[in-house]
Short mmCIF file of C-alpha atoms in Angstrom, two decimals:
data_model
loop_
_atom_site.label_atom_id
_atom_site.label_comp_id
_atom_site.label_asym_id
_atom_site.label_seq_id
_atom_site.Cartn_x
_atom_site.Cartn_y
_atom_site.Cartn_z
CA MET A 1 -18.57 -5.02 45.27
CA ARG A 2 -17.07 -6.15 41.98
CA LEU A 3 -16.24 -9.80 41.45
CA ARG A 4 -12.55 -10.36 40.79
CA LEU A 5 -11.10 -13.70 39.78
CA VAL A 6 -7.62 -12.16 39.62
CA PRO A 7 -6.20 -9.76 42.25
CA LYS A 8 -5.96 -6.11 41.24
CA ASP A 9 -2.57 -4.81 40.02
CA THR A 10 -0.81 -8.17 39.82
CA LYS A 11 2.93 -8.18 39.19
CA TRP A 12 3.57 -11.81 38.42
CA ASP A 13 6.63 -12.88 36.44
CA PHE A 14 5.28 -15.14 33.68
CA PHE A 15 8.73 -15.82 32.25
CA LYS A 16 10.42 -17.03 35.42
CA THR A 17 9.78 -20.64 34.39
CA SER A 18 9.30 -20.06 30.66
CA THR A 19 11.92 -22.67 29.75
CA LEU A 20 10.03 -25.23 31.83
CA THR A 21 6.61 -24.35 30.42
CA MET A 22 7.89 -24.28 26.83
CA GLY A 23 9.59 -27.64 27.33
CA PHE A 24 6.43 -29.09 28.89
CA SER A 25 4.32 -27.84 25.97
CA ALA A 26 6.81 -29.26 23.45
CA LEU A 27 6.69 -32.61 25.26
CA LEU A 28 2.87 -32.62 25.16
CA MET A 29 2.91 -31.83 21.43
CA VAL A 30 5.31 -34.70 20.74
CA ALA A 31 3.17 -37.04 22.85
CA SER A 32 0.05 -35.89 20.96
CA LEU A 33 1.67 -36.62 17.60
CA VAL A 34 2.87 -40.03 18.80
CA LEU A 35 -0.65 -40.88 19.99
CA PHE A 36 -2.13 -39.71 16.69
CA PHE A 37 0.21 -41.83 14.54
CA MET A 38 0.13 -44.91 16.80
CA GLN A 39 -3.49 -44.95 17.96
CA GLY A 40 -5.23 -42.64 15.49
CA LEU A 41 -8.59 -40.96 15.94
CA ASN A 42 -12.02 -42.46 16.44
CA TYR A 43 -13.44 -41.13 13.17
CA GLY A 44 -17.18 -40.68 12.92
CA ILE A 45 -19.44 -41.38 9.97
CA ASP A 46 -18.39 -38.15 8.23
CA PHE A 47 -14.85 -39.51 7.81
CA LYS A 48 -15.44 -43.28 7.72
CA GLY A 49 -18.48 -43.43 5.49
CA GLY A 50 -21.90 -44.78 6.36
CA THR A 51 -25.62 -44.42 5.84
CA THR A 52 -28.12 -41.78 6.92
CA ILE A 53 -31.78 -42.77 7.37
CA ARG A 54 -34.52 -40.15 7.77
CA THR A 55 -37.67 -41.27 9.57
CA ASP A 56 -41.03 -39.52 10.04
CA SER A 57 -43.46 -40.14 12.89
CA ASP A 58 -46.74 -38.66 14.08
CA ILE A 59 -45.81 -39.05 17.75
CA SER A 60 -42.98 -37.52 19.76
CA VAL A 61 -39.55 -39.04 19.20
CA ASP A 62 -37.86 -40.87 22.08
CA VAL A 63 -34.18 -40.99 21.06
CA GLY A 64 -33.31 -43.34 23.92
CA ALA A 65 -36.01 -45.82 22.87
CA TYR A 66 -34.81 -45.69 19.25
CA ARG A 67 -31.27 -46.40 20.42
CA ASP A 68 -32.41 -49.32 22.57
CA ALA A 69 -34.38 -50.76 19.63
CA LEU A 70 -31.24 -50.74 17.45
CA SER A 71 -28.75 -51.87 20.11
CA SER A 72 -29.31 -55.58 19.45
CA LEU A 73 -28.34 -55.22 15.77
CA ASP A 74 -24.65 -54.53 16.58
CA LEU A 75 -24.35 -51.69 14.06
CA GLY A 76 -21.32 -49.98 15.59
CA ASP A 77 -21.36 -46.18 15.59
CA VAL A 78 -25.01 -45.02 15.52
CA SER A 79 -26.05 -41.38 15.85
CA ILE A 80 -29.74 -40.54 16.38
CA THR A 81 -30.88 -36.91 16.18
CA GLU A 82 -34.36 -35.40 16.30
CA VAL A 83 -34.78 -32.80 13.54
CA PHE A 84 -37.41 -30.06 13.39
CA ASP A 85 -38.95 -29.54 9.95
CA PRO A 86 -40.53 -26.03 9.80
CA ALA A 87 -42.44 -27.01 6.66
CA ILE A 88 -44.38 -29.65 8.61
CA PRO A 89 -44.45 -28.56 12.29
CA ASP A 90 -46.63 -31.47 13.42
CA LEU A 91 -44.29 -34.09 11.99
CA HIS A 92 -41.54 -35.58 14.17
CA VAL A 93 -38.43 -36.20 12.09
CA THR A 94 -35.41 -38.27 13.11
CA GLN A 95 -32.02 -38.59 11.43
CA ILE A 96 -30.24 -41.90 12.07
CA ARG A 97 -26.61 -42.16 11.01
CA ILE A 98 -24.92 -45.57 10.88
CA GLU A 99 -21.24 -46.18 10.18
CA ALA A 100 -20.18 -48.29 7.21
CA GLN A 101 -20.01 -51.94 8.16
CA GLU A 102 -16.68 -53.74 7.89
CA GLY A 103 -16.07 -55.00 4.36
CA ASP A 104 -18.93 -52.99 2.85
CA GLU A 105 -18.85 -49.53 1.27
CA ALA A 106 -22.32 -48.80 2.67
CA VAL A 107 -24.94 -50.39 4.88
CA THR A 108 -26.47 -53.32 3.01
CA THR A 109 -30.16 -53.59 2.11
CA ASP A 110 -30.54 -56.50 4.55
CA THR A 111 -29.18 -54.34 7.38
CA ILE A 112 -31.52 -51.49 6.45
CA ALA A 113 -34.43 -53.93 6.43
CA ASN A 114 -33.45 -55.12 9.93
CA ILE A 115 -33.27 -51.49 11.10
CA LYS A 116 -36.74 -50.79 9.73
CA SER A 117 -38.15 -53.90 11.39
CA ALA A 118 -36.61 -53.03 14.75
CA LEU A 119 -37.95 -49.47 14.70
CA GLN A 120 -41.40 -50.50 13.43
CA ALA A 121 -41.61 -53.02 16.27
CA TYR A 122 -41.27 -50.07 18.66
CA GLU A 123 -43.32 -47.57 16.62
CA PRO A 124 -45.60 -49.15 13.96
CA SER A 125 -46.54 -45.79 12.41
CA ILE A 126 -42.95 -44.80 11.65
CA LYS A 127 -42.16 -43.99 7.99
CA PHE A 128 -38.76 -44.07 6.29
CA ALA A 129 -38.54 -40.95 4.13
CA ALA A 130 -34.99 -41.25 2.78
CA VAL A 131 -31.90 -43.45 2.90
CA GLU A 132 -28.55 -41.95 1.83
CA SER A 133 -25.07 -43.46 1.90
CA VAL A 134 -21.62 -41.83 2.11
CA GLY A 135 -18.90 -43.94 0.52
CA PRO A 136 -15.18 -44.07 1.38
CA LYS A 137 -14.24 -41.75 -1.50
CA VAL A 138 -16.49 -38.94 -0.28
CA SER A 139 -15.29 -39.51 3.29
CA GLY A 140 -11.68 -39.21 2.13
CA GLU A 141 -12.50 -35.93 0.42
CA LEU A 142 -14.09 -34.66 3.64
CA VAL A 143 -10.91 -35.50 5.58
CA TRP A 144 -8.75 -33.48 3.20
CA THR A 145 -11.27 -30.62 3.12
CA ALA A 146 -11.21 -30.50 6.91
CA ILE A 147 -7.39 -30.43 6.96
CA GLU A 148 -7.35 -27.68 4.35
CA ALA A 149 -9.87 -25.64 6.38
CA VAL A 150 -7.71 -25.76 9.52
CA VAL A 151 -4.48 -24.99 7.62
CA ALA A 152 -6.15 -22.13 5.73
CA ALA A 153 -7.39 -20.64 9.01
CA ILE A 154 -3.88 -20.75 10.51
CA LEU A 155 -2.32 -19.20 7.39
CA ALA A 156 -4.95 -16.44 7.42
CA VAL A 157 -4.05 -15.72 11.04
CA LEU A 158 -0.35 -15.61 10.11
CA PHE A 159 -1.07 -13.06 7.37
CA TYR A 160 -3.38 -10.94 9.53
CA ILE A 161 -1.03 -10.71 12.52
CA TRP A 162 1.89 -9.94 10.18
CA LEU A 163 -0.01 -6.95 8.80
CA ARG A 164 -1.43 -5.96 12.18
CA PHE A 165 1.85 -6.07 14.11
CA GLU A 166 5.23 -7.48 13.03
CA TRP A 167 6.40 -10.86 11.84
CA GLN A 168 7.66 -11.78 15.32
CA PHE A 169 4.13 -11.35 16.70
CA SER A 170 2.83 -13.45 13.82
CA VAL A 171 5.19 -16.34 14.54
CA GLY A 172 4.23 -16.29 18.23
CA ALA A 173 0.50 -16.25 17.50
CA VAL A 174 0.66 -19.07 14.94
CA ALA A 175 2.89 -21.19 17.19
CA ALA A 176 0.24 -20.84 19.91
CA LEU A 177 -2.51 -21.87 17.46
CA VAL A 178 -0.57 -24.91 16.23
CA HIS A 179 0.07 -25.83 19.87
CA ASP A 180 -3.68 -25.67 20.62
CA VAL A 181 -4.73 -27.70 17.56
CA VAL A 182 -2.09 -30.41 18.08
CA LEU A 183 -2.96 -30.83 21.77
CA THR A 184 -6.66 -31.02 20.92
CA ILE A 185 -6.01 -33.76 18.37
CA GLY A 186 -3.83 -35.50 20.95
CA ILE A 187 -6.52 -35.52 23.64
CA PHE A 188 -9.07 -36.85 21.15
CA SER A 189 -6.66 -39.60 20.16
CA MET A 190 -6.11 -40.48 23.82
CA VAL A 191 -9.75 -40.58 24.97
CA GLN A 192 -11.08 -41.87 21.61
CA ILE A 193 -14.10 -39.55 21.52
CA LYS A 194 -15.80 -39.59 18.13
CA PHE A 195 -14.03 -37.25 15.70
CA ASP A 196 -16.33 -35.82 13.01
CA LEU A 197 -17.06 -32.58 11.16
CA ALA A 198 -18.46 -31.03 14.35
CA ILE A 199 -15.01 -31.37 15.92
CA ILE A 200 -13.47 -29.62 12.91
CA ALA A 201 -15.89 -26.77 13.55
CA ALA A 202 -14.72 -26.79 17.18
CA LEU A 203 -11.07 -26.65 16.06
CA LEU A 204 -11.77 -23.61 13.89
CA THR A 205 -13.62 -21.98 16.79
CA ILE A 206 -10.66 -22.71 19.07
CA VAL A 207 -8.35 -21.03 16.55
CA GLY A 208 -10.52 -17.91 16.67
CA TYR A 209 -10.82 -17.93 20.47
CA SER A 210 -7.09 -18.40 21.04
CA LEU A 211 -6.30 -15.70 18.48
CA ASN A 212 -8.65 -13.29 20.25
CA ASP A 213 -6.82 -13.79 23.55
CA THR A 214 -3.44 -13.45 21.88
CA VAL A 215 -4.35 -10.26 20.02
CA VAL A 216 -5.60 -8.65 23.25
CA VAL A 217 -2.23 -9.32 24.89
CA PHE A 218 -0.27 -8.23 21.81
CA ASP A 219 -2.25 -4.99 21.52
CA ARG A 220 -1.31 -4.11 25.08
CA VAL A 221 2.30 -5.10 24.39
CA ARG A 222 2.43 -2.70 21.45
CA GLU A 223 0.92 0.12 23.52
CA ASN A 224 3.41 -0.44 26.33
CA LEU A 225 6.35 -0.65 23.93
CA ARG A 226 5.49 2.88 22.86
CA LYS A 227 4.82 4.06 26.41
CA PHE A 228 7.72 2.49 28.30
CA LYS A 229 10.67 2.73 25.93
CA LYS A 230 13.28 2.18 28.63
CA LEU A 231 11.79 -1.01 30.04
CA SER A 232 13.24 -4.29 28.83
CA LEU A 233 11.09 -6.36 26.50
CA LYS A 234 10.62 -8.97 29.25
CA ASP A 235 9.30 -6.32 31.66
CA VAL A 236 6.98 -4.91 28.99
CA LEU A 237 5.58 -8.37 28.26
CA ASN A 238 5.07 -9.11 31.97
CA LEU A 239 3.37 -5.75 32.46
CA SER A 240 1.09 -6.29 29.47
CA ILE A 241 0.06 -9.81 30.49
CA ASN A 242 -0.66 -8.68 34.05
CA GLU A 243 -2.75 -5.76 32.79
CA THR A 244 -4.89 -8.01 30.58
CA LEU A 245 -4.93 -11.04 32.91
CA SER A 246 -8.19 -10.17 34.66
CA ARG A 247 -9.99 -9.78 31.33
CA THR A 248 -8.49 -13.01 29.97
CA VAL A 249 -9.42 -15.09 33.02
CA MET A 250 -12.93 -13.61 33.29
CA THR A 251 -13.63 -14.32 29.60
CA SER A 252 -12.34 -17.88 29.86
CA VAL A 253 -14.21 -18.69 33.08
CA THR A 254 -17.56 -17.34 31.88
CA THR A 255 -17.14 -19.23 28.60
CA LEU A 256 -16.29 -22.43 30.50
CA ILE A 257 -19.38 -22.09 32.71
CA ALA A 258 -21.61 -22.13 29.64
CA LEU A 259 -19.65 -24.97 28.01
CA VAL A 260 -19.69 -27.17 31.11
CA ALA A 261 -23.47 -26.70 31.40
CA MET A 262 -23.83 -27.75 27.75
CA PHE A 263 -21.53 -30.74 28.29
CA VAL A 264 -23.54 -31.98 31.28
CA LEU A 265 -27.04 -31.20 29.98
CA GLY A 266 -26.67 -31.13 26.20
CA GLY A 267 -26.77 -34.85 25.50
CA ASP A 268 -24.62 -37.10 23.30
CA VAL A 269 -25.23 -35.21 20.06
CA ILE A 270 -23.08 -32.19 20.99
CA ARG A 271 -20.91 -33.69 23.72
CA GLY A 272 -17.86 -34.20 21.50
CA PHE A 273 -18.07 -30.66 20.15
CA VAL A 274 -18.43 -29.17 23.64
CA PHE A 275 -15.58 -31.29 25.00
CA ALA A 276 -13.31 -29.96 22.24
CA MET A 277 -14.40 -26.40 23.06
CA ILE A 278 -13.73 -26.83 26.80
CA TRP A 279 -10.28 -28.23 26.15
CA GLY A 280 -9.61 -25.54 23.53
CA VAL A 281 -10.55 -22.68 25.87
CA ILE A 282 -8.18 -24.02 28.54
CA VAL A 283 -5.19 -24.60 26.27
CA GLY A 284 -5.96 -21.44 24.26
CA THR A 285 -5.80 -19.29 27.39
CA TYR A 286 -2.60 -21.03 28.47
CA SER A 287 -0.91 -20.67 25.09
CA SER A 288 -1.77 -16.96 24.76
CA VAL A 289 0.17 -16.26 27.94
CA PHE A 290 2.91 -18.88 28.05
CA ILE A 291 3.58 -19.75 24.39
CA ALA A 292 2.89 -16.75 22.15
CA SER A 293 4.47 -14.21 24.51
CA ALA A 294 7.45 -16.45 25.32
CA ILE A 295 8.25 -16.89 21.63
CA LEU A 296 7.91 -13.13 21.09
CA LEU A 297 10.42 -12.56 23.91
CA ARG A 298 12.92 -14.89 22.28
CA LEU A 299 12.50 -13.39 18.80
CA GLY A 300 12.67 -9.77 19.98
CA VAL A 301 10.65 -6.91 18.53
CA LYS A 302 11.03 -3.34 17.29
CA ARG A 303 11.02 -0.99 20.30
CA ASP A 304 10.59 2.48 18.77
CA TRP A 305 7.17 2.51 17.09
CA SER A 306 7.46 6.23 16.31
CA LYS A 307 9.91 5.46 13.49
CA GLN A 308 9.22 3.61 10.30
CA ASN A 309 11.02 0.32 9.90
CA PRO A 310 10.62 -1.10 6.40
CA GLU A 311 11.73 -4.54 7.59
CA ALA A 312 9.15 -4.82 10.37
CA GLY A 313 5.39 -4.99 10.09
CA GLY A 314 3.41 -3.90 7.06
CA GLN A 315 1.56 -0.87 5.83
CA TYR A 316 -1.30 -1.67 8.24
CA ALA A 317 0.90 -2.19 11.32
CA ASP A 318 -0.12 1.08 12.99
CA ILE A 319 -3.85 0.75 12.41
CA ASP A 320 -5.84 0.25 15.63
CA ALA A 321 -8.57 -2.23 14.76
#
């Protein structure tokens, strides 16, 4: 017996409440922007500046013990990660990242000395291999580089979908991506989870995941536009979403199972990244069905794909990739 998360041959009308869902999404986007500008994000060391300390030890690293040893120093945002060095397999390496202290461009030498003393009190054999600082200027450059990466990804999607389908499909897909990114930034602003370069990687992954879902639906829409030329565009869109719904839900659920396991068992190092991915999978699945397709319905689309239309699509519009 095959497992089905969605009933076979569904005939749900996804546009019955499209005005309500679009309005709700627009309200969430506005709320996300308001939160971002009023409360901001809890930027990590990558964006605020700070100091990275690399330590070497002959015994196994206890990250919790290291964190407890440093807790009394009131250092603010501290990230402790065990690193495997393949060049020296018997050596236990730890990377400690400390945010820039208020009023200082980097962690002062006195603070570093206190850190060394606290860790050596716990582990006398510990060695400090390297100390590196990231100043505000470099952090500012990282912020702009991250913004450029997200914008470039969205523009690349716009260009690809335009060539693959028509400009109406492109607008719908990009609107869904912008929706997903804005809501993700909004939830991070609300819950104040640390926002660093790992979250930017999650945002780019969300863009790719949401695009994948959207392209699957749009491919079926294009096939059905050719097959059912007398059906209204709304009926074709409903038919296409229902036909791909089982695949969409199964992909999202199996992905979420893995992500939830990582969120619960993966520890603090990757928790922010996994949280962003979980949220992105949920809103990405939602936007593929309720945002991208709804916008396509409102913009309209060429119905007769057997004829060339120089004003719609591009030279690659009929290629099945």
